[in-house]
Short mmCIF file of C-alpha atoms in Angstrom, two decimals:
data_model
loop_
_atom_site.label_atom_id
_atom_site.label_comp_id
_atom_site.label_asym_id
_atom_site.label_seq_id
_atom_site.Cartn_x
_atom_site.Cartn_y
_atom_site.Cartn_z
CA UNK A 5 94.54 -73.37 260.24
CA UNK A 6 95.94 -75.74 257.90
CA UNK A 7 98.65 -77.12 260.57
CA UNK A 8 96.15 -77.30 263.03
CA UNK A 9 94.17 -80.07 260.41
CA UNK A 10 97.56 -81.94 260.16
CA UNK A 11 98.09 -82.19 263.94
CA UNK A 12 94.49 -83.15 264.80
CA UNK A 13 94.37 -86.10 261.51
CA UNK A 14 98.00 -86.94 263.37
CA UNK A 15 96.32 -87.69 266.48
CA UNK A 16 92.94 -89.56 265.17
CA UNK A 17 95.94 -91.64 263.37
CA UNK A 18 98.30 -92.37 266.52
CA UNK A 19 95.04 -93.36 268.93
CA UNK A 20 93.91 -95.71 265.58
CA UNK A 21 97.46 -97.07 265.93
CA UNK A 22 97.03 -97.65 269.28
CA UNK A 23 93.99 -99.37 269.47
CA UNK A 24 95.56 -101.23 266.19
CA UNK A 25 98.12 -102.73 268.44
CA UNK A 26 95.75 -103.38 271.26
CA UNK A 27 93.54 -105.46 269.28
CA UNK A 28 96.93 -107.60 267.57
CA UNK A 29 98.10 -108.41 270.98
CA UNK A 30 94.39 -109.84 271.93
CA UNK A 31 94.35 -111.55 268.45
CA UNK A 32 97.70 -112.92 269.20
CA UNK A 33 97.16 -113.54 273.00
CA UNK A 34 93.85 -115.24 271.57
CA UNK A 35 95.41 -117.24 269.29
CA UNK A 36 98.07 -118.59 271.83
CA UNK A 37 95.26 -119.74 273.99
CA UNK A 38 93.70 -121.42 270.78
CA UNK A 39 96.95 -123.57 269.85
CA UNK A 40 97.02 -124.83 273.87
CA UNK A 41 93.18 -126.27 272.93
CA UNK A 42 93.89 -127.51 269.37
CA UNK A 43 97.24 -127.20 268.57
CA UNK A 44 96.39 -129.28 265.21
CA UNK A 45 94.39 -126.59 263.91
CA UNK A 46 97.48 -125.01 262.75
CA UNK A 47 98.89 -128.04 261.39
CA UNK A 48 99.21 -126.22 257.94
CA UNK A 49 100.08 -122.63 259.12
CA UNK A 50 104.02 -123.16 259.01
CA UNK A 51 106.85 -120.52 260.60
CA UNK A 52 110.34 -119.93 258.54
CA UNK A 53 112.47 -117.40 259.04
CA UNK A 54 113.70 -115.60 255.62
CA UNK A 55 117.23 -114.72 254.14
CA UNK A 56 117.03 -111.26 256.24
CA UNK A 57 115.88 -113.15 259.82
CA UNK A 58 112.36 -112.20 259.81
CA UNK A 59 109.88 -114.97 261.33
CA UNK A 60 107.07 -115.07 258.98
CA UNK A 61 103.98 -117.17 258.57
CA UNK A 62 102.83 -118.85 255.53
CA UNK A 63 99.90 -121.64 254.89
CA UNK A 64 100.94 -124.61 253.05
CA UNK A 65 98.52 -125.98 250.42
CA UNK A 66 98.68 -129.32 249.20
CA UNK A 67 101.86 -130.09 250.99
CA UNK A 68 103.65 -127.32 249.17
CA UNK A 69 104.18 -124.02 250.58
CA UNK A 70 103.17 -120.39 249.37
CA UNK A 71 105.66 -117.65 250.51
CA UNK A 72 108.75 -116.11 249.62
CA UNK A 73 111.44 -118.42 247.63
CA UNK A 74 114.18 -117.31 249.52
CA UNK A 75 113.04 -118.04 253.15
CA UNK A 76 115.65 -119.87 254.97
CA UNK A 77 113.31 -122.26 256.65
CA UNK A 78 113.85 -123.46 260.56
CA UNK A 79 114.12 -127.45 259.40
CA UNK A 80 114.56 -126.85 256.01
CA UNK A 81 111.08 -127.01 254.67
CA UNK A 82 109.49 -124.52 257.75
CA UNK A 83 107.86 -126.05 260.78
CA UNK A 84 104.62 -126.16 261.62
CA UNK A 85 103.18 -124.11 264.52
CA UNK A 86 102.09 -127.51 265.95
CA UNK A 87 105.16 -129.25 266.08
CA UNK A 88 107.38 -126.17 268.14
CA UNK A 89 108.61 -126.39 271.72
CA UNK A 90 106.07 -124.54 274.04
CA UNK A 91 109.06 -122.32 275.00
CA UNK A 92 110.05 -121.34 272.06
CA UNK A 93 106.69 -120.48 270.95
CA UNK A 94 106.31 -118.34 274.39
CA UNK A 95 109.22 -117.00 274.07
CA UNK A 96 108.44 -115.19 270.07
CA UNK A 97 104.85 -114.79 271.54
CA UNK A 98 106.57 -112.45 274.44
CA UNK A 99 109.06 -111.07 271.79
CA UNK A 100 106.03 -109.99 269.49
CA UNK A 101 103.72 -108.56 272.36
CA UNK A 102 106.86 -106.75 273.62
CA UNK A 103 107.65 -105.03 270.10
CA UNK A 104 103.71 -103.79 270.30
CA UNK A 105 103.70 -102.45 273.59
CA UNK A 106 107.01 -100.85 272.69
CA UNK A 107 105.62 -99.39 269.86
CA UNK A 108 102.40 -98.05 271.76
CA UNK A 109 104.66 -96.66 274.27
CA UNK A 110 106.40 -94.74 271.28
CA UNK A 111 102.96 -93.37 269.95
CA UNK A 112 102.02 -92.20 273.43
CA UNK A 113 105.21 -89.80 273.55
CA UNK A 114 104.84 -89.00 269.76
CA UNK A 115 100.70 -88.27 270.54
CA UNK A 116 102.35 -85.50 273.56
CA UNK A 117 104.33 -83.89 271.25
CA UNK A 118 101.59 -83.34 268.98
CA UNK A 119 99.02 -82.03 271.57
CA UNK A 120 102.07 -79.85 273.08
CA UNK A 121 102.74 -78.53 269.54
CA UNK A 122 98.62 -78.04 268.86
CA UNK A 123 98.82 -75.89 272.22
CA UNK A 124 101.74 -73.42 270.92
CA UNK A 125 104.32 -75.48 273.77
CA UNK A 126 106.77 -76.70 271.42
CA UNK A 127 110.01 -75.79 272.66
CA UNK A 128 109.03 -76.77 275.96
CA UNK A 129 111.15 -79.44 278.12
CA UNK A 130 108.81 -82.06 278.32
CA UNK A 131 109.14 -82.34 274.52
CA UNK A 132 112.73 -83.20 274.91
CA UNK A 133 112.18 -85.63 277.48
CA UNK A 134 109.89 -87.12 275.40
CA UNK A 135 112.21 -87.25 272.28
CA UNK A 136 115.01 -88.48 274.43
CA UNK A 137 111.90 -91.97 275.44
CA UNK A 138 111.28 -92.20 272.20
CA UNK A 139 115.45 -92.68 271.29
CA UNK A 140 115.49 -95.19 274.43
CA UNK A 141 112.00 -96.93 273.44
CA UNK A 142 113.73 -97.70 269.77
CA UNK A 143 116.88 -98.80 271.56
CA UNK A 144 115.07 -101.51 273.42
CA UNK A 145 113.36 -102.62 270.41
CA UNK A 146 116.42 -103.09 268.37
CA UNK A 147 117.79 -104.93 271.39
CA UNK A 148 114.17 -106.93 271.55
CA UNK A 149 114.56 -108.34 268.37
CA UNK A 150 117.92 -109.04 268.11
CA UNK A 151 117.65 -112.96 268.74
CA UNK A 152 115.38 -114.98 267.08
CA UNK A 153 114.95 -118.59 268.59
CA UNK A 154 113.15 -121.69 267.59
CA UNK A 155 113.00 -125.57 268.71
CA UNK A 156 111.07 -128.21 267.01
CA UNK A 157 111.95 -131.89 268.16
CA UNK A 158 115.36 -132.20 267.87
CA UNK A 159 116.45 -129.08 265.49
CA UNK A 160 116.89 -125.53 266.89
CA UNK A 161 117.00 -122.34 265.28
CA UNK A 162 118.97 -119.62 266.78
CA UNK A 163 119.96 -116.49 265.00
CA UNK A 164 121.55 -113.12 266.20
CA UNK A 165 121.05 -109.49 264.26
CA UNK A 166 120.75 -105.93 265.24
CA UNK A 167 118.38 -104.11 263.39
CA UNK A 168 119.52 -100.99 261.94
CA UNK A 169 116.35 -99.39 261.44
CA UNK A 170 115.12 -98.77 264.66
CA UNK A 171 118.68 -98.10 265.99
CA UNK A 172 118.71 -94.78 262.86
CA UNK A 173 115.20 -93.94 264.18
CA UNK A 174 116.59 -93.71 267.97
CA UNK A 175 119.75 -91.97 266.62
CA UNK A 176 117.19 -89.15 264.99
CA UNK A 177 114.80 -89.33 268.02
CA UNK A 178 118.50 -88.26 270.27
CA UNK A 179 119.44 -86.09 267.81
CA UNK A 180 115.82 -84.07 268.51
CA UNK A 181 115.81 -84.65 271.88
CA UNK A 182 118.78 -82.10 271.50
CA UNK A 183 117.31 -80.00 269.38
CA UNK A 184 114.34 -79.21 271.11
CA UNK A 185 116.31 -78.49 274.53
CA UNK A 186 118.25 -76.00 272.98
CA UNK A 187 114.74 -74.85 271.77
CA UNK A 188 113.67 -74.54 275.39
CA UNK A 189 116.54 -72.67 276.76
CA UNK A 190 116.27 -70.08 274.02
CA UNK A 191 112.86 -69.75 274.69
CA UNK A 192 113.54 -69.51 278.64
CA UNK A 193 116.07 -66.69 277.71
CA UNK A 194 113.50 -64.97 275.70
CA UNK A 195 110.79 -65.02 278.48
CA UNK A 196 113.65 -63.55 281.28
CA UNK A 197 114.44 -60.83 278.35
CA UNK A 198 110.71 -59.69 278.31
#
């Protein structure tokens, strides 16, 4: 009774995620269209990218800025959002919405494997499978945001890294995938036995 609590908070958690995501890609998408209209709005919201080549946003406050001390900044002091290229904006807009919908794509295998272990199906094939997305979901998001690229004016900021993170979670999630098909053919030979 207990594990069937766990599995059911596990999936009112992974549809919260999901509509989490949803609603950052409309915020961001919503944003986007904001900056086309009044791109001076976010004169003082400026965009470095730190020691360990994460793109984060800080606000400045009286011409000095609040953040992290040991952001590596794109033109040495960060750029504001309204002074970068269209494209590169676009193109870490796309990056960003591509990271969410990878990640909602991840919860919707990780949300079957919880309904297929609620329903006594666990060693089933289609849990492989869906280990074996998962593994090639993380993949492409360690290949997603691998580049980071900026442009104000005349400076551009390119950098190259392969996060090691998501490549150990798709190394587990292959791992699994194996697991749980040698699951399923034991349980196969168990069902001809009977």
């Amino acid at each position: 009774m207990e594990k069937n609590r766990l599995l059911t908070l596990a999936l009112v958690i992974s549809n919260i995620a999901k509509v989490f995501f949803v609603l950052l890609i409309a915020a961001m998408s919503g944003v986007l269209v904001h900056w086309h209209i009044s791109p001076e709005t976010y004169k003082n919201v400026l965009l470095t990218i730190d020691s360990s080549n994460e793109v984060r946003y800080i606000f400045k406050n009286n011409d000095t800025i609040t953040g992290p001390e040991d952001s590596i900044s794109i033109a040495d002091t960060g750029a504001a959002l309204s002074q970068i290229s269209n494209i590169s904006f676009y193109f870490h807009f796309l990056q960003t919405v591509g990271h969410f919908i990878i990640l909602i794509l991840i919860v919707n295998q990780v949300t079957r494997i919880i309904r297929s272990v609620k329903a006594l199906e666990t060693f089933r094939g289609d849990n492989s499978q869906a280990f074996r997305k998962i593994g090639i979901y993380c993949v492409a998001l360690a290949l997603l945001g691998c580049i980071k690229w900026f442009e104000v004016s005349n400076h551009t900021r390119m950098s190259f890294s392969v996060g090691a993170i998501p490549l150990a979670f798709a190394l587990g999630a292959f791992i699994l995938a194996e697991i749980f098909k040698e699951g399923n053919k034991l349980y196969e030979a168990e069902q001809l036995t009977i």
